Short mmCIF file of C-alpha atoms and ligand atoms in Angstrom, two decimals:
data_model
loop_
_atom_site.label_atom_id
_atom_site.label_comp_id
_atom_site.label_asym_id
_atom_site.label_seq_id
_atom_site.Cartn_x
_atom_site.Cartn_y
_atom_site.Cartn_z
CA MET A 278 0.10 -0.04 0.04
CA GLY A 279 1.58 3.19 -1.03
CA GLN A 280 5.29 3.80 -1.47
CA ALA A 281 7.82 2.79 1.34
CA ILE A 282 8.19 5.18 4.11
CA ASN A 283 11.76 6.36 5.03
CA LEU A 284 11.20 7.05 8.64
CA THR A 285 14.41 8.84 9.98
CA ALA A 286 15.29 10.15 13.47
CA GLN A 287 16.70 13.43 11.87
CA SER A 288 14.97 16.61 12.88
CA ALA A 289 14.15 18.87 10.03
CA ASN A 290 16.26 21.65 11.46
CA GLU A 291 18.71 19.89 13.61
CA GLY A 292 20.33 16.49 14.47
CA PRO A 293 18.52 13.97 16.72
CA THR A 294 17.53 15.64 19.88
CA ALA A 295 18.76 12.84 21.90
CA ARG A 296 22.37 13.71 21.06
CA LYS A 297 21.98 17.07 23.02
CA SER A 298 20.66 15.46 26.17
CA GLY A 299 22.97 15.95 29.13
CA ALA A 300 23.04 17.96 32.48
CA MET A 301 20.28 20.17 33.37
CA PRO A 302 20.46 23.59 31.69
CA ALA A 303 18.81 26.33 33.53
CA ALA A 304 19.29 28.79 30.83
CA GLY A 305 21.00 29.29 27.44
CA ALA A 306 23.81 31.79 26.90
CA ASP A 307 21.11 34.41 26.01
CA GLY A 308 19.70 33.77 29.39
CA ALA A 309 16.55 32.13 27.91
CA LEU A 310 14.73 29.34 29.75
CA ARG A 311 15.68 26.05 28.38
CA ASP A 312 14.46 22.69 28.70
CA GLN A 313 16.61 19.31 29.18
CA LEU A 314 17.32 19.34 25.56
CA HIS A 315 18.30 22.99 25.37
CA ARG A 316 15.02 24.10 23.77
CA PRO A 317 13.71 27.33 24.77
CA LEU A 318 10.04 28.17 25.32
CA ARG A 319 8.73 30.35 22.38
CA ASP A 320 5.27 29.28 21.45
CA MET A 321 2.13 28.84 23.60
CA ARG A 322 -0.66 26.84 22.17
CA ILE A 323 -4.15 27.50 24.07
CA SER A 324 -7.09 25.42 23.75
CA VAL A 325 -10.08 27.54 24.58
CA THR A 326 -12.67 24.56 24.19
CA ASP A 327 -12.93 20.92 23.76
CA ARG A 328 -16.05 21.03 21.73
CA CYS A 329 -16.28 21.03 18.15
CA ASN A 330 -19.40 21.21 15.73
CA PHE A 331 -17.61 18.88 13.42
CA ARG A 332 -16.76 15.19 14.05
CA CYS A 333 -13.68 14.59 11.79
CA VAL A 334 -13.11 10.92 11.48
CA TYR A 335 -9.35 11.15 12.32
CA CYS A 336 -9.90 13.56 15.14
CA MET A 337 -13.37 13.21 17.01
CA PRO A 338 -15.02 9.97 15.48
CA LYS A 339 -18.74 9.87 16.43
CA GLU A 340 -18.27 6.30 18.09
CA VAL A 341 -16.11 8.15 20.79
CA PHE A 342 -17.36 11.67 20.84
CA GLY A 343 -20.99 10.76 20.50
CA ARG A 344 -24.26 12.32 21.94
CA ASP A 345 -23.48 10.79 25.35
CA PHE A 346 -19.71 12.13 25.39
CA GLN A 347 -18.97 14.24 28.59
CA PHE A 348 -17.49 17.55 27.44
CA ARG A 349 -16.03 19.84 30.10
CA GLU A 350 -18.39 22.23 31.86
CA ARG A 351 -18.09 25.98 31.30
CA SER A 352 -16.83 26.27 34.98
CA GLU A 353 -14.00 24.04 34.25
CA LEU A 354 -12.49 25.94 31.44
CA LEU A 355 -10.18 28.69 32.14
CA THR A 356 -11.68 32.02 32.17
CA PHE A 357 -10.27 34.73 29.88
CA GLU A 358 -8.60 36.30 32.77
CA GLU A 359 -6.96 33.21 33.60
CA ILE A 360 -5.76 32.56 30.13
CA GLU A 361 -4.47 35.92 30.02
CA ARG A 362 -2.42 35.32 33.21
CA VAL A 363 -1.02 32.22 31.85
CA ALA A 364 0.05 33.86 28.55
CA ARG A 365 1.48 36.73 30.67
CA ALA A 366 3.48 34.32 32.61
CA GLY A 367 4.57 32.43 29.39
CA ILE A 368 5.77 35.86 27.79
CA SER A 369 7.78 36.50 30.84
CA LEU A 370 9.72 33.35 30.12
CA GLY A 371 10.08 33.83 26.53
CA VAL A 372 6.98 33.07 24.71
CA ARG A 373 6.53 35.44 21.56
CA LYS A 374 3.79 33.50 19.75
CA LEU A 375 0.19 32.48 20.90
CA ARG A 376 -1.99 30.30 18.89
CA LEU A 377 -5.58 29.81 20.03
CA THR A 378 -7.21 26.36 19.11
CA GLY A 379 -9.47 23.75 20.48
CA GLY A 380 -11.74 21.99 19.71
CA GLU A 381 -13.24 24.58 17.47
CA PRO A 382 -12.00 27.85 19.06
CA LEU A 383 -14.56 30.00 17.16
CA LEU A 384 -17.37 28.09 19.24
CA ARG A 385 -16.01 29.72 22.57
CA ARG A 386 -18.42 32.72 23.22
CA GLY A 387 -16.64 35.84 23.13
CA ILE A 388 -13.45 34.53 21.59
CA GLU A 389 -12.90 38.17 19.92
CA GLU A 390 -12.69 39.64 23.51
CA LEU A 391 -9.96 37.11 24.44
CA VAL A 392 -7.98 37.79 21.11
CA ALA A 393 -8.16 41.74 22.01
CA ARG A 394 -6.93 41.03 25.64
CA LEU A 395 -4.09 38.97 24.18
CA ALA A 396 -3.25 41.37 21.25
CA ALA A 397 -2.82 44.10 24.05
CA LEU A 398 -0.09 42.06 25.87
CA ARG A 399 3.56 43.24 25.22
CA THR A 400 6.94 41.56 25.63
CA PRO A 401 9.56 42.71 28.14
CA GLU A 402 10.99 44.66 25.16
CA GLY A 403 7.45 46.48 24.65
CA GLU A 404 6.60 44.59 21.47
CA SER A 405 3.30 43.27 20.40
CA LEU A 406 2.98 39.21 20.01
CA ASP A 407 2.21 37.14 17.16
CA ILE A 408 -1.38 36.13 17.74
CA ALA A 409 -2.82 33.23 15.55
CA LEU A 410 -5.69 30.99 15.45
CA THR A 411 -6.53 27.48 13.84
CA THR A 412 -10.15 26.94 13.00
CA ASN A 413 -12.38 24.62 10.80
CA GLY A 414 -13.72 27.93 9.31
CA SER A 415 -17.38 27.22 9.81
CA ALA A 416 -17.98 30.27 11.95
CA LEU A 417 -15.62 32.64 10.08
CA PRO A 418 -17.97 34.35 7.65
CA VAL A 419 -19.73 35.86 10.81
CA LYS A 420 -16.55 36.27 13.19
CA ALA A 421 -13.72 37.17 10.62
CA GLU A 422 -14.09 40.96 10.72
CA ALA A 423 -14.37 41.03 14.51
CA LEU A 424 -11.33 38.83 15.04
CA ALA A 425 -9.36 41.07 12.62
CA LYS A 426 -10.54 44.14 14.64
CA ALA A 427 -9.64 42.41 17.78
CA GLY A 428 -5.99 42.21 16.69
CA LEU A 429 -5.79 38.75 15.53
CA GLY A 430 -2.60 38.33 13.31
CA ARG A 431 -2.91 35.25 11.36
CA ILE A 432 -5.20 32.57 10.72
CA THR A 433 -4.96 28.99 9.53
CA ILE A 434 -7.98 27.14 8.35
CA SER A 435 -8.29 23.25 8.00
CA LEU A 436 -9.37 21.78 4.78
CA ASP A 437 -8.91 18.17 3.97
CA SER A 438 -10.89 17.98 0.57
CA LEU A 439 -12.23 19.81 -2.33
CA GLN A 440 -14.87 17.20 -3.24
CA GLU A 441 -18.31 17.78 -1.73
CA GLU A 442 -19.30 14.18 -0.91
CA ARG A 443 -15.76 13.39 0.59
CA PHE A 444 -15.32 16.57 2.69
CA GLN A 445 -18.69 16.00 4.16
CA ALA A 446 -17.78 12.24 5.00
CA ILE A 447 -14.49 13.55 6.59
CA ASN A 448 -16.23 16.13 8.89
CA ASP A 449 -19.09 13.52 9.28
CA VAL A 450 -21.69 16.32 10.03
CA ARG A 451 -22.34 17.02 6.36
CA PHE A 452 -20.71 20.60 6.38
CA PRO A 453 -20.52 21.85 2.93
CA VAL A 454 -17.04 22.59 1.36
CA SER A 455 -18.25 25.56 -0.30
CA ARG A 456 -18.73 27.30 3.12
CA VAL A 457 -15.12 26.51 3.97
CA LEU A 458 -13.99 28.04 0.74
CA GLU A 459 -16.36 31.14 1.58
CA ALA A 460 -14.66 31.32 5.16
CA ILE A 461 -11.19 31.63 3.36
CA ASP A 462 -12.46 34.43 1.31
CA ALA A 463 -14.03 35.94 4.29
CA ALA A 464 -10.65 35.87 6.33
CA ALA A 465 -8.96 37.16 3.51
CA ALA A 466 -11.53 40.13 2.97
CA ALA A 467 -11.18 40.96 6.80
CA GLY A 468 -7.49 41.51 6.41
CA LEU A 469 -6.50 38.29 8.00
CA GLY A 470 -4.91 36.83 4.72
CA PRO A 471 -2.65 35.47 3.41
CA VAL A 472 -4.35 32.53 4.96
CA LYS A 473 -2.74 29.09 5.74
CA ILE A 474 -4.74 26.29 4.84
CA ASN A 475 -4.02 22.74 6.58
CA THR A 476 -4.50 19.53 4.71
CA VAL A 477 -4.07 16.22 6.58
CA LEU A 478 -3.60 13.61 4.11
CA LYS A 479 -4.66 9.95 4.59
CA ARG A 480 -3.57 7.41 2.17
CA GLY A 481 -6.74 6.07 0.16
CA VAL A 482 -8.77 8.82 1.52
CA ASN A 483 -7.58 12.01 0.08
CA ASP A 484 -4.12 11.48 -1.22
CA ASP A 485 -5.57 11.54 -4.81
CA GLU A 486 -6.54 15.15 -4.48
CA ILE A 487 -2.96 16.41 -3.62
CA LEU A 488 -2.63 17.97 -7.28
CA ASP A 489 -6.33 19.42 -7.19
CA LEU A 490 -5.47 21.24 -4.05
CA ALA A 491 -2.15 22.59 -5.19
CA GLY A 492 -3.75 23.67 -8.41
CA HIS A 493 -6.77 25.28 -6.50
CA PHE A 494 -4.63 27.46 -4.34
CA ARG A 495 -1.64 28.17 -6.26
CA GLY A 496 -1.57 31.84 -7.26
CA THR A 497 -4.11 32.84 -4.75
CA GLY A 498 -1.46 33.92 -2.11
CA HIS A 499 -2.80 31.50 0.26
CA THR A 500 -0.37 28.79 1.61
CA LEU A 501 -1.36 25.24 1.64
CA ARG A 502 0.41 22.95 4.00
CA PHE A 503 0.17 19.22 3.89
CA ILE A 504 0.23 17.56 7.32
CA GLU A 505 1.37 13.94 7.82
CA TYR A 506 -1.58 12.08 9.47
CA MET A 507 -0.36 11.58 13.02
CA ASP A 508 -1.12 8.87 15.75
CA VAL A 509 -2.65 11.31 18.16
CA GLY A 510 -4.92 9.99 20.82
CA SER A 511 -6.25 6.46 21.06
CA SER A 512 -9.51 6.88 18.95
CA ASN A 513 -8.29 7.13 15.34
CA GLY A 514 -6.83 3.68 14.94
CA TRP A 515 -3.70 5.06 13.34
CA VAL A 516 -1.86 3.02 11.12
CA LEU A 517 1.61 3.83 9.57
CA ASP A 518 0.30 2.62 6.11
CA GLU A 519 -2.18 5.39 6.09
CA VAL A 520 0.48 8.26 6.34
CA VAL A 521 1.39 9.82 3.15
CA PRO A 522 5.13 11.18 3.34
CA SER A 523 5.79 14.65 2.58
CA ALA A 524 8.64 13.69 0.16
CA GLU A 525 6.02 11.99 -2.00
CA VAL A 526 3.74 14.89 -1.81
CA VAL A 527 6.42 17.42 -2.91
CA GLU A 528 7.54 14.94 -5.61
CA ARG A 529 4.06 14.52 -7.18
CA ILE A 530 3.34 18.45 -7.05
CA SER A 531 6.73 19.19 -8.45
CA ALA A 532 6.40 16.74 -11.41
CA VAL A 533 3.47 19.14 -12.62
CA TYR A 534 4.26 22.40 -10.85
CA PRO A 535 7.91 22.69 -10.34
CA LEU A 536 9.03 23.38 -6.79
CA GLU A 537 12.22 24.63 -5.04
CA PRO A 538 12.87 24.71 -1.45
CA LEU A 539 12.89 27.77 0.81
CA PRO A 540 14.65 28.35 3.84
CA PRO A 541 12.61 28.34 7.14
CA ALA A 542 10.75 31.64 7.84
CA HIS A 543 11.94 31.63 11.40
CA PRO A 544 13.89 29.43 13.76
CA GLY A 545 11.66 26.37 14.98
CA GLU A 546 9.52 26.49 11.90
CA VAL A 547 7.85 23.16 11.85
CA ALA A 548 7.05 23.17 8.09
CA GLN A 549 9.33 22.62 5.17
CA ARG A 550 8.68 25.48 2.77
CA TRP A 551 8.79 25.11 -0.98
CA ARG A 552 8.07 27.81 -3.74
CA TYR A 553 6.53 27.23 -7.19
CA VAL A 554 9.38 28.03 -9.71
CA ASP A 555 6.96 29.96 -11.74
CA GLY A 556 6.24 32.42 -8.96
CA ALA A 557 2.74 31.29 -7.91
CA GLY A 558 3.22 31.03 -4.29
CA GLU A 559 4.44 28.33 -1.86
CA ILE A 560 3.38 25.25 0.15
CA GLY A 561 4.32 23.77 3.08
CA ALA A 562 5.03 20.20 4.37
CA ILE A 563 4.72 19.21 8.03
CA SER A 564 6.52 15.95 8.25
CA SER A 565 5.68 15.09 12.10
CA VAL A 566 6.08 11.45 11.24
CA THR A 567 8.73 10.83 8.44
CA ASN A 568 11.07 13.86 9.46
CA PRO A 569 10.24 14.85 12.99
CA PHE A 570 11.25 18.14 14.27
CA CYS A 571 11.40 17.49 18.06
CA GLY A 572 15.09 19.19 18.12
CA ALA A 573 13.25 22.46 17.35
CA CYS A 574 10.24 22.07 19.40
CA THR A 575 9.58 25.24 21.22
CA ARG A 576 5.76 24.87 21.97
CA ALA A 577 3.80 24.51 25.14
CA ARG A 578 0.30 23.56 24.93
CA ILE A 579 -2.62 24.74 27.65
CA SER A 580 -5.62 22.58 27.51
CA ALA A 581 -9.17 23.96 27.85
CA GLU A 582 -9.20 23.14 31.47
CA GLY A 583 -5.86 24.93 32.07
CA ARG A 584 -3.25 21.87 32.15
CA LEU A 585 0.06 22.53 30.83
CA PHE A 586 1.59 19.85 28.38
CA THR A 587 4.88 19.99 27.03
CA CYS A 588 4.38 17.58 24.25
CA LEU A 589 1.30 16.84 21.86
CA PHE A 590 1.62 13.23 22.95
CA ALA A 591 2.12 13.89 26.42
CA THR A 592 -0.13 11.78 28.95
CA GLU A 593 0.35 14.15 32.23
CA GLY A 594 0.08 17.72 32.32
CA THR A 595 0.69 20.42 35.03
CA ASP A 596 -2.64 21.54 36.60
CA LEU A 597 -2.27 25.52 36.19
CA ARG A 598 -6.09 26.02 37.04
CA GLU A 599 -5.54 24.75 40.68
CA LEU A 600 -2.73 27.45 41.08
CA LEU A 601 -4.84 30.10 39.43
CA ARG A 602 -7.92 29.41 41.62
CA GLY A 603 -6.08 28.69 44.62
CA GLY A 604 -4.72 32.43 44.88
CA ALA A 605 -1.15 31.72 43.58
CA SER A 606 0.83 34.87 42.92
CA ASP A 607 2.24 35.81 39.36
CA ALA A 608 5.59 34.59 40.55
CA GLU A 609 4.25 31.20 41.49
CA LEU A 610 2.66 30.82 38.26
CA GLN A 611 5.85 31.60 36.47
CA GLY A 612 7.68 29.30 38.75
CA ALA A 613 5.24 26.46 37.92
CA LEU A 614 5.70 26.94 34.07
CA ALA A 615 9.47 27.46 34.27
CA GLY A 616 9.77 24.20 36.44
CA THR A 617 7.92 22.19 34.14
CA TRP A 618 9.72 23.50 31.25
CA ARG A 619 13.14 23.06 32.77
CA ALA A 620 12.22 19.43 33.36
CA ARG A 621 11.07 18.87 29.74
CA LYS A 622 12.62 16.10 27.71
CA ASP A 623 9.83 15.15 25.27
CA ARG A 624 10.72 13.79 21.91
CA TYR A 625 8.02 11.39 21.08
CA SER A 626 8.13 11.68 17.18
CA GLU A 627 11.80 11.07 17.07
CA LYS A 628 11.17 8.08 19.35
CA ARG A 629 8.29 7.05 17.35
CA ALA A 630 10.56 6.89 14.30
CA GLU A 631 13.11 4.94 15.99
CA LEU A 632 10.56 2.36 17.23
CA THR A 633 8.77 2.16 13.78
CA ALA A 634 12.17 2.25 11.72
CA HIS A 635 10.95 -0.99 9.93
CA PRO A 636 7.52 0.08 8.74
CA GLY A 637 6.85 -3.40 7.23
CA ASP A 638 7.72 -4.87 10.60
CA PRO A 639 4.55 -5.73 12.62
CA ALA A 640 6.68 -6.11 15.93
CA GLY A 641 7.95 -2.39 15.28
CA ALA A 642 4.24 -1.03 14.53
CA GLY A 643 3.09 -2.66 17.76
CA ARG A 644 5.56 -0.97 19.89
CA ARG A 645 4.20 2.38 18.89
CA ILE A 646 3.25 4.36 22.02
CA GLU A 647 -0.16 5.12 22.53
CA MET A 648 -0.95 8.64 23.84
CA SER A 649 -3.97 10.91 24.61
CA TYR A 650 -5.27 13.68 22.77
CA ILE A 651 -4.62 17.14 23.81
CA GLY A 652 -5.78 19.64 21.37
CA GLY A 653 -3.62 19.49 18.12
N1 SAM B 53 -10.93 22.89 15.05
C1 SAM B 53 -9.80 23.56 14.44
C2 SAM B 53 -9.57 22.99 13.07
O1 SAM B 53 -9.85 21.79 12.95
O2 SAM B 53 -8.63 23.73 12.30
C3 SAM B 53 -8.71 23.53 15.49
C4 SAM B 53 -8.16 22.28 16.15
S1 SAM B 53 -7.84 20.88 15.26
C5 SAM B 53 -7.44 19.64 16.52
C6 SAM B 53 -6.21 21.53 14.60
C7 SAM B 53 -5.66 20.78 13.30
O3 SAM B 53 -5.21 19.46 13.91
C8 SAM B 53 -6.52 20.59 12.45
O4 SAM B 53 -5.66 21.12 11.09
C9 SAM B 53 -6.67 19.23 12.12
O5 SAM B 53 -6.78 18.63 10.82
C10 SAM B 53 -5.12 18.69 12.79
N2 SAM B 53 -5.50 17.31 13.26
C11 SAM B 53 -6.42 16.53 13.87
N3 SAM B 53 -5.84 15.30 14.18
C12 SAM B 53 -4.80 15.16 13.53
C13 SAM B 53 -4.22 13.74 13.24
N4 SAM B 53 -4.30 12.75 13.86
N5 SAM B 53 -2.97 14.06 12.52
C14 SAM B 53 -2.49 15.36 12.08
N6 SAM B 53 -3.37 16.14 12.09
C15 SAM B 53 -4.62 16.32 12.72
FE1 SF4 B 54 -13.12 19.62 15.08
FE2 SF4 B 54 -10.68 20.42 14.35
FE3 SF4 B 54 -10.76 17.88 15.22
FE4 SF4 B 54 -12.09 18.62 12.97
S1 SF4 B 54 -9.91 18.54 13.38
S2 SF4 B 54 -13.13 17.27 14.76
S3 SF4 B 54 -12.82 20.56 13.09
S4 SF4 B 54 -11.30 19.80 16.34
FE1 SF4 B 55 7.29 18.44 20.04
FE2 SF4 B 55 6.45 16.41 21.16
FE3 SF4 B 55 5.83 16.87 18.50
FE4 SF4 B 55 8.24 16.31 19.36
S1 SF4 B 55 6.48 14.86 19.33
S2 SF4 B 55 7.66 17.86 18.02
S3 SF4 B 55 8.44 17.11 21.21
S4 SF4 B 55 5.01 18.05 20.36
#
């Protein structure tokens, strides 16, 4: 099924993270907070809700997230004030980019108020932060202008297929693809463009659309990013054979629309960038499975109920809500964040690559680590 996958433990930007393991580094030469593998804290990804109006089959399958599924109560979610305090603590420790996600972040009532609060924050040098949001786009036609006005800097919209029947089968709530395309236009019209469009590829499901998607977004100014399907959570039944390697994606596009590599836009960029030789724009490839980038992973994740996770595949998080609601001072909150980050040595995707170095070997696949889903 499909072509052989070349799983390597080499990071996109640096050598295997394990090589850098050693004594506990408190801070780098620049004074920045560093984890056990010398990675600074730069990005914070904040989930604002665990709810979603889609049931994408690879993310929230209906069999698991059905009518009886118990989502968090409103009172369990961090309030906007609490989110702002966590963001401030992160900024004092080096965070320069905030991304709101979920679940579906636009389902959180008053999301534009949260964006405005975060957009008003400043770094110790007095600069504003990069505020981004990832959405399925369904509410964008009504929300795009308010989000732009509130100070949202950038937006990523997920879109896995251009084919009506297929898109509706993937989102599993019969949401029409035309409305996501309208959402992309609405975001651009509101000044949130160029938009990033995230496409998760799954072998046998939508890998026959790689060229159609590339052709559709070439020349629009928007950047299409192909994401390798990951083994997040325990409900999507992930198997390695379903991963479409980025190398194959780039090869297939380049055969029709020649591509050339671009350097990373910034240190720690997770997408490998390629530009069309004819000047029709660029695409991105996020190779979390075939070319993991743990060595450059500078991202902390805050779940909707206020747990701090240091890896997408982590099973344990630090309970910040308990601190926030227990009267902790800003210094105590910073201490909890810094302590968790300093202890961090996650490199799950590199380990997965090592464990599954023989994709045809069922023993290798069997040793894959199963991890819980924490918000994308
Ligand atoms: N609901 C929003 C959306 O879909 O854009 C934000 C949250 S969603 C969890 C964030 C991103 O994670 C989406 O682009 C989605 O396609 C991606 N995603 C979810 N499950 C995935 C998986 N197993 N492998 C790769 N990407 C996945
Ligand atoms: Fe919802 Fe996003 Fe997951 Fe789809 S990928 S089910 S839109 S959270
Ligand atoms: Fe970061 Fe964990 Fe993903 Fe590696 S597996 S890139 S450490 S989130």
